[in-house]
Amino acid sequence: EDQVTQSPEALRLQEGESSSLNCSYTVSGLRGLFWYRQDPGKGPEFLFTLYSAGEEKEKERLKATLTKKESFLHITAPKPEDSATYLCAVQTGANNLFFGTGTRLTVIP
Amino acid sequence: DAGVIQSPRHEVTEMGQEVTLRCKPISGHNSLFWYRQTMMRGLELLIYFNNNVPIDDSGMPEDRFSAKMPNASFSTLKIQPSEPRDSAVYFCASSLGQLDQPQHFGDGTRLSIL
């Protein structure tokens, strides 16, 4: 059964304290993995797409990496405005799309 | 540029009533997606259209749910009759391409069925 699991469910960081969010998946063939950011009361906002193991993408303080079993979203020296829920989504070989339940990040000044 | 526009933002209605959610995708996008988000199940893809044609509706939970896309700039998601377990936030998204492309989401409709 296709499954996407994100951990931790919630993460509290001090401003400047770097960390990583995890998205692990067991799916029948990976066609793409997406990271989104969601603020309260808003729809998800696209961050990155990764297509193959070893691929990395960066944007400001965020860096996404991909292996054959999981993806990490690394946050370097986070700021309070990075507080949000981060969602990953996996497009499978059977052309389905599954979202994880997200990691709720809080960055404390 | 205008993003994906959903209406209404909030809807409260009684069990058994018909509910219609509306979505205007980003101009030029050829795919449109409907999602449901709950605390327990997260974000679930219900149905998506490409060039106004439904491609995959396997996520639609029951026959009480239906979706239409009469033209490239408008789509509806209808629930009839509604039940309390349908309470959730419903999102519409659009993209250039299908599941392999980044999606642009609206701000959702928060639906409460009493």
Short mmCIF file of N, CA and C in Angstrom, two decimals, chain A:
data_model
loop_
_atom_site.label_atom_id
_atom_site.label_comp_id
_atom_site.label_asym_id
_atom_site.label_seq_id
_atom_site.Cartn_x
_atom_site.Cartn_y
_atom_site.Cartn_z
N GLU A 1 0.85 -1.19 0.00
CA GLU A 1 0.00 0.00 0.00
C GLU A 1 0.88 1.25 0.00
N ASP A 2 0.55 2.20 -0.86
CA ASP A 2 1.32 3.44 -0.93
C ASP A 2 1.14 4.25 0.35
N GLN A 3 2.25 4.77 0.84
CA GLN A 3 2.19 5.51 2.10
C GLN A 3 3.24 6.61 2.13
N VAL A 4 2.86 7.76 2.68
CA VAL A 4 3.77 8.88 2.86
C VAL A 4 3.69 9.29 4.32
N THR A 5 4.83 9.31 5.00
CA THR A 5 4.87 9.61 6.43
C THR A 5 5.83 10.75 6.70
N GLN A 6 5.37 11.75 7.43
CA GLN A 6 6.23 12.87 7.78
C GLN A 6 6.52 12.86 9.27
N SER A 7 7.75 13.24 9.58
CA SER A 7 8.14 13.34 11.00
C SER A 7 9.15 14.48 11.18
N PRO A 8 9.15 15.09 12.40
CA PRO A 8 8.15 14.89 13.44
C PRO A 8 6.82 15.55 13.07
N GLU A 9 5.80 15.30 13.89
CA GLU A 9 4.52 15.98 13.65
C GLU A 9 4.64 17.46 13.95
N ALA A 10 5.39 17.80 14.98
CA ALA A 10 5.59 19.19 15.35
C ALA A 10 7.03 19.40 15.79
N LEU A 11 7.54 20.60 15.55
CA LEU A 11 8.93 20.91 15.86
C LEU A 11 9.02 22.36 16.29
N ARG A 12 9.63 22.57 17.44
CA ARG A 12 9.85 23.93 17.93
C ARG A 12 11.35 24.20 17.91
N LEU A 13 11.74 25.29 17.29
CA LEU A 13 13.16 25.66 17.18
C LEU A 13 13.36 27.08 17.67
N GLN A 14 14.52 27.31 18.24
CA GLN A 14 14.92 28.68 18.52
C GLN A 14 15.38 29.32 17.22
N GLU A 15 15.18 30.59 17.08
CA GLU A 15 15.68 31.30 15.90
C GLU A 15 17.16 31.01 15.74
N GLY A 16 17.57 30.62 14.53
CA GLY A 16 18.96 30.30 14.27
C GLY A 16 19.35 28.85 14.49
N GLU A 17 18.44 28.06 15.05
CA GLU A 17 18.74 26.65 15.34
C GLU A 17 18.35 25.79 14.14
N SER A 18 19.32 25.30 13.42
CA SER A 18 19.06 24.53 12.20
C SER A 18 18.52 23.14 12.52
N SER A 19 17.72 22.58 11.61
CA SER A 19 17.16 21.25 11.81
C SER A 19 16.68 20.69 10.47
N SER A 20 16.13 19.48 10.51
CA SER A 20 15.64 18.82 9.30
C SER A 20 14.28 18.19 9.54
N LEU A 21 13.44 18.25 8.51
CA LEU A 21 12.14 17.57 8.51
C LEU A 21 12.25 16.38 7.58
N ASN A 22 11.54 15.30 7.94
CA ASN A 22 11.64 14.07 7.17
C ASN A 22 10.33 13.71 6.49
N CYS A 23 10.44 13.19 5.26
CA CYS A 23 9.30 12.64 4.54
C CYS A 23 9.72 11.27 4.00
N SER A 24 9.19 10.21 4.59
CA SER A 24 9.53 8.88 4.10
C SER A 24 8.36 8.32 3.31
N TYR A 25 8.66 7.52 2.31
CA TYR A 25 7.59 7.03 1.45
C TYR A 25 7.81 5.57 1.06
N THR A 26 6.72 4.85 0.93
CA THR A 26 6.73 3.51 0.34
C THR A 26 5.65 3.53 -0.72
N VAL A 27 6.08 3.64 -1.96
CA VAL A 27 5.14 3.75 -3.07
C VAL A 27 5.62 2.87 -4.20
N SER A 28 4.70 2.59 -5.10
CA SER A 28 5.00 1.77 -6.27
C SER A 28 5.57 2.64 -7.37
N GLY A 29 6.84 2.96 -7.24
CA GLY A 29 7.49 3.79 -8.25
C GLY A 29 7.30 5.27 -7.94
N LEU A 30 8.39 6.00 -7.90
CA LEU A 30 8.32 7.43 -7.60
C LEU A 30 8.49 8.21 -8.90
N ARG A 31 7.53 9.07 -9.19
CA ARG A 31 7.66 9.93 -10.37
C ARG A 31 8.06 11.34 -9.97
N GLY A 32 7.75 11.73 -8.73
CA GLY A 32 8.14 13.05 -8.28
C GLY A 32 7.77 13.24 -6.83
N LEU A 33 8.54 14.07 -6.13
CA LEU A 33 8.24 14.39 -4.73
C LEU A 33 8.21 15.90 -4.61
N PHE A 34 7.16 16.40 -3.97
CA PHE A 34 6.92 17.83 -3.87
C PHE A 34 6.95 18.26 -2.40
N TRP A 35 7.49 19.44 -2.15
CA TRP A 35 7.40 20.08 -0.84
C TRP A 35 6.56 21.35 -0.97
N TYR A 36 5.64 21.51 0.00
CA TYR A 36 4.80 22.70 0.06
C TYR A 36 4.88 23.27 1.48
N ARG A 37 4.61 24.55 1.57
CA ARG A 37 4.50 25.23 2.85
C ARG A 37 3.06 25.70 2.99
N GLN A 38 2.46 25.52 4.18
CA GLN A 38 1.09 25.97 4.39
C GLN A 38 1.02 26.83 5.65
N ASP A 39 0.54 28.05 5.49
CA ASP A 39 0.30 28.95 6.61
C ASP A 39 -1.14 28.79 7.07
N PRO A 40 -1.42 29.10 8.34
CA PRO A 40 -2.79 28.93 8.87
C PRO A 40 -3.81 29.71 8.05
N GLY A 41 -4.90 29.03 7.70
CA GLY A 41 -5.97 29.68 6.95
C GLY A 41 -5.67 29.88 5.47
N LYS A 42 -4.58 29.33 5.00
CA LYS A 42 -4.18 29.49 3.60
C LYS A 42 -4.02 28.13 2.92
N GLY A 43 -3.98 28.16 1.59
CA GLY A 43 -3.67 26.94 0.86
C GLY A 43 -2.18 26.70 0.81
N PRO A 44 -1.78 25.45 0.54
CA PRO A 44 -0.35 25.16 0.41
C PRO A 44 0.31 25.98 -0.69
N GLU A 45 1.58 26.30 -0.45
CA GLU A 45 2.37 27.08 -1.40
C GLU A 45 3.56 26.23 -1.83
N PHE A 46 3.74 26.09 -3.13
CA PHE A 46 4.79 25.22 -3.67
C PHE A 46 6.19 25.71 -3.30
N LEU A 47 7.05 24.75 -2.91
CA LEU A 47 8.45 25.06 -2.63
C LEU A 47 9.39 24.39 -3.64
N PHE A 48 9.36 23.05 -3.70
CA PHE A 48 10.32 22.31 -4.51
C PHE A 48 9.68 21.08 -5.16
N THR A 49 10.28 20.65 -6.28
CA THR A 49 10.02 19.33 -6.85
C THR A 49 11.34 18.59 -6.98
N LEU A 50 11.36 17.32 -6.59
CA LEU A 50 12.53 16.45 -6.75
C LEU A 50 12.08 15.23 -7.53
N TYR A 51 12.91 14.78 -8.48
CA TYR A 51 12.49 13.70 -9.36
C TYR A 51 13.31 12.42 -9.21
N SER A 52 14.58 12.55 -8.74
CA SER A 52 15.39 11.35 -8.69
C SER A 52 16.32 11.38 -7.48
N ALA A 53 16.69 10.18 -6.99
CA ALA A 53 17.57 10.07 -5.83
C ALA A 53 18.87 10.81 -6.09
N GLY A 54 19.31 11.55 -5.08
CA GLY A 54 20.53 12.32 -5.19
C GLY A 54 20.29 13.78 -5.57
N GLU A 55 19.09 14.09 -5.99
CA GLU A 55 18.78 15.45 -6.40
C GLU A 55 18.62 16.35 -5.17
N GLU A 56 19.04 17.60 -5.32
CA GLU A 56 18.93 18.59 -4.25
C GLU A 56 18.41 19.90 -4.85
N LYS A 57 17.60 20.62 -4.07
CA LYS A 57 17.11 21.94 -4.49
C LYS A 57 17.25 22.88 -3.29
N GLU A 58 17.54 24.14 -3.56
CA GLU A 58 17.71 25.13 -2.47
C GLU A 58 16.94 26.39 -2.77
N LYS A 59 16.45 27.00 -1.68
CA LYS A 59 15.77 28.29 -1.80
C LYS A 59 15.92 28.99 -0.47
N GLU A 60 16.68 30.03 -0.45
CA GLU A 60 16.94 30.81 0.76
C GLU A 60 17.45 29.87 1.87
N ARG A 61 16.73 29.76 2.98
CA ARG A 61 17.21 28.96 4.10
C ARG A 61 16.80 27.49 4.00
N LEU A 62 16.13 27.12 2.93
CA LEU A 62 15.60 25.76 2.76
C LEU A 62 16.39 24.99 1.72
N LYS A 63 16.61 23.71 2.03
CA LYS A 63 17.26 22.81 1.08
C LYS A 63 16.56 21.47 1.16
N ALA A 64 16.13 20.96 0.00
CA ALA A 64 15.45 19.68 -0.06
C ALA A 64 16.35 18.65 -0.72
N THR A 65 16.38 17.44 -0.15
CA THR A 65 17.18 16.35 -0.70
C THR A 65 16.30 15.11 -0.84
N LEU A 66 16.74 14.19 -1.71
CA LEU A 66 15.93 13.00 -1.99
C LEU A 66 16.80 11.76 -2.07
N THR A 67 16.35 10.67 -1.38
CA THR A 67 16.96 9.36 -1.54
C THR A 67 15.88 8.42 -2.07
N LYS A 68 16.20 7.14 -2.15
CA LYS A 68 15.22 6.19 -2.70
C LYS A 68 14.07 5.91 -1.73
N LYS A 69 14.24 6.31 -0.47
CA LYS A 69 13.21 6.00 0.52
C LYS A 69 12.66 7.21 1.23
N GLU A 70 13.36 8.35 1.14
CA GLU A 70 12.91 9.50 1.91
C GLU A 70 13.45 10.81 1.34
N SER A 71 12.84 11.88 1.83
CA SER A 71 13.32 13.21 1.49
C SER A 71 13.47 14.00 2.78
N PHE A 72 14.44 14.89 2.78
CA PHE A 72 14.64 15.77 3.92
C PHE A 72 14.48 17.21 3.47
N LEU A 73 13.88 18.00 4.34
CA LEU A 73 13.85 19.45 4.15
C LEU A 73 14.69 20.05 5.26
N HIS A 74 15.87 20.55 4.87
CA HIS A 74 16.80 21.12 5.84
C HIS A 74 16.52 22.62 5.96
N ILE A 75 16.44 23.07 7.19
CA ILE A 75 16.21 24.51 7.44
C ILE A 75 17.43 25.04 8.19
N THR A 76 18.12 25.97 7.54
CA THR A 76 19.35 26.53 8.11
C THR A 76 19.06 27.90 8.72
N ALA A 77 19.46 28.05 9.99
CA ALA A 77 19.29 29.32 10.70
C ALA A 77 17.89 29.88 10.50
N PRO A 78 16.86 29.15 10.93
CA PRO A 78 15.48 29.58 10.68
C PRO A 78 15.15 30.88 11.39
N LYS A 79 14.16 31.57 10.80
CA LYS A 79 13.61 32.80 11.36
C LYS A 79 12.15 32.58 11.72
N PRO A 80 11.59 33.43 12.57
CA PRO A 80 10.17 33.26 12.94
C PRO A 80 9.23 33.17 11.74
N GLU A 81 9.55 33.86 10.66
CA GLU A 81 8.68 33.82 9.48
C GLU A 81 8.72 32.49 8.75
N ASP A 82 9.59 31.60 9.15
CA ASP A 82 9.62 30.24 8.60
C ASP A 82 8.60 29.34 9.28
N SER A 83 7.97 29.83 10.34
CA SER A 83 6.94 29.05 11.03
C SER A 83 5.78 28.77 10.09
N ALA A 84 5.43 27.50 9.96
CA ALA A 84 4.37 27.06 9.05
C ALA A 84 4.28 25.55 9.16
N THR A 85 3.31 24.97 8.46
CA THR A 85 3.26 23.52 8.31
C THR A 85 3.87 23.18 6.95
N TYR A 86 4.78 22.23 6.96
CA TYR A 86 5.46 21.81 5.74
C TYR A 86 4.92 20.44 5.32
N LEU A 87 4.43 20.39 4.09
CA LEU A 87 3.81 19.17 3.55
C LEU A 87 4.67 18.60 2.44
N CYS A 88 4.77 17.27 2.41
CA CYS A 88 5.37 16.65 1.23
C CYS A 88 4.29 15.84 0.52
N ALA A 89 4.46 15.69 -0.78
CA ALA A 89 3.53 14.92 -1.60
C ALA A 89 4.32 14.08 -2.58
N VAL A 90 3.83 12.88 -2.84
CA VAL A 90 4.52 11.95 -3.71
C VAL A 90 3.62 11.57 -4.88
N GLN A 91 4.15 11.70 -6.09
CA GLN A 91 3.45 11.20 -7.27
C GLN A 91 3.98 9.81 -7.55
N THR A 92 3.09 8.83 -7.62
CA THR A 92 3.51 7.44 -7.76
C THR A 92 3.59 7.02 -9.22
N GLY A 93 4.15 5.83 -9.41
CA GLY A 93 4.22 5.28 -10.75
C GLY A 93 2.85 5.01 -11.36
N ALA A 94 1.87 4.77 -10.49
CA ALA A 94 0.50 4.55 -10.97
C ALA A 94 -0.23 5.87 -11.19
N ASN A 95 0.52 6.96 -11.16
CA ASN A 95 -0.02 8.30 -11.40
C ASN A 95 -1.07 8.70 -10.37
N ASN A 96 -0.76 8.40 -9.11
CA ASN A 96 -1.56 8.94 -8.01
C ASN A 96 -0.72 9.97 -7.26
N LEU A 97 -1.37 10.77 -6.45
CA LEU A 97 -0.67 11.78 -5.68
C LEU A 97 -1.11 11.67 -4.23
N PHE A 98 -0.14 11.45 -3.33
CA PHE A 98 -0.44 11.31 -1.91
C PHE A 98 0.33 12.35 -1.12
N PHE A 99 -0.38 13.00 -0.20
CA PHE A 99 0.24 13.97 0.70
C PHE A 99 0.49 13.33 2.06
N GLY A 100 1.58 13.75 2.71
CA GLY A 100 1.77 13.43 4.11
C GLY A 100 0.93 14.38 4.95
N THR A 101 0.88 14.11 6.26
CA THR A 101 0.05 14.93 7.15
C THR A 101 0.78 16.17 7.66
N GLY A 102 2.05 16.31 7.30
CA GLY A 102 2.75 17.56 7.57
C GLY A 102 3.55 17.60 8.86
N THR A 103 4.48 18.53 8.89
CA THR A 103 5.23 18.88 10.10
C THR A 103 4.94 20.33 10.42
N ARG A 104 4.44 20.57 11.62
CA ARG A 104 4.14 21.94 12.04
C ARG A 104 5.37 22.53 12.71
N LEU A 105 5.99 23.50 12.06
CA LEU A 105 7.22 24.12 12.55
C LEU A 105 6.93 25.44 13.22
N THR A 106 7.47 25.62 14.43
CA THR A 106 7.38 26.89 15.13
C THR A 106 8.79 27.35 15.42
N VAL A 107 9.13 28.57 15.00
CA VAL A 107 10.44 29.15 15.26
C VAL A 107 10.26 30.30 16.25
N ILE A 108 10.92 30.16 17.38
CA ILE A 108 10.75 31.11 18.48
C ILE A 108 11.85 32.17 18.43
N PRO A 109 11.46 33.45 18.51
CA PRO A 109 12.47 34.53 18.44
C PRO A 109 13.43 34.47 19.62
#
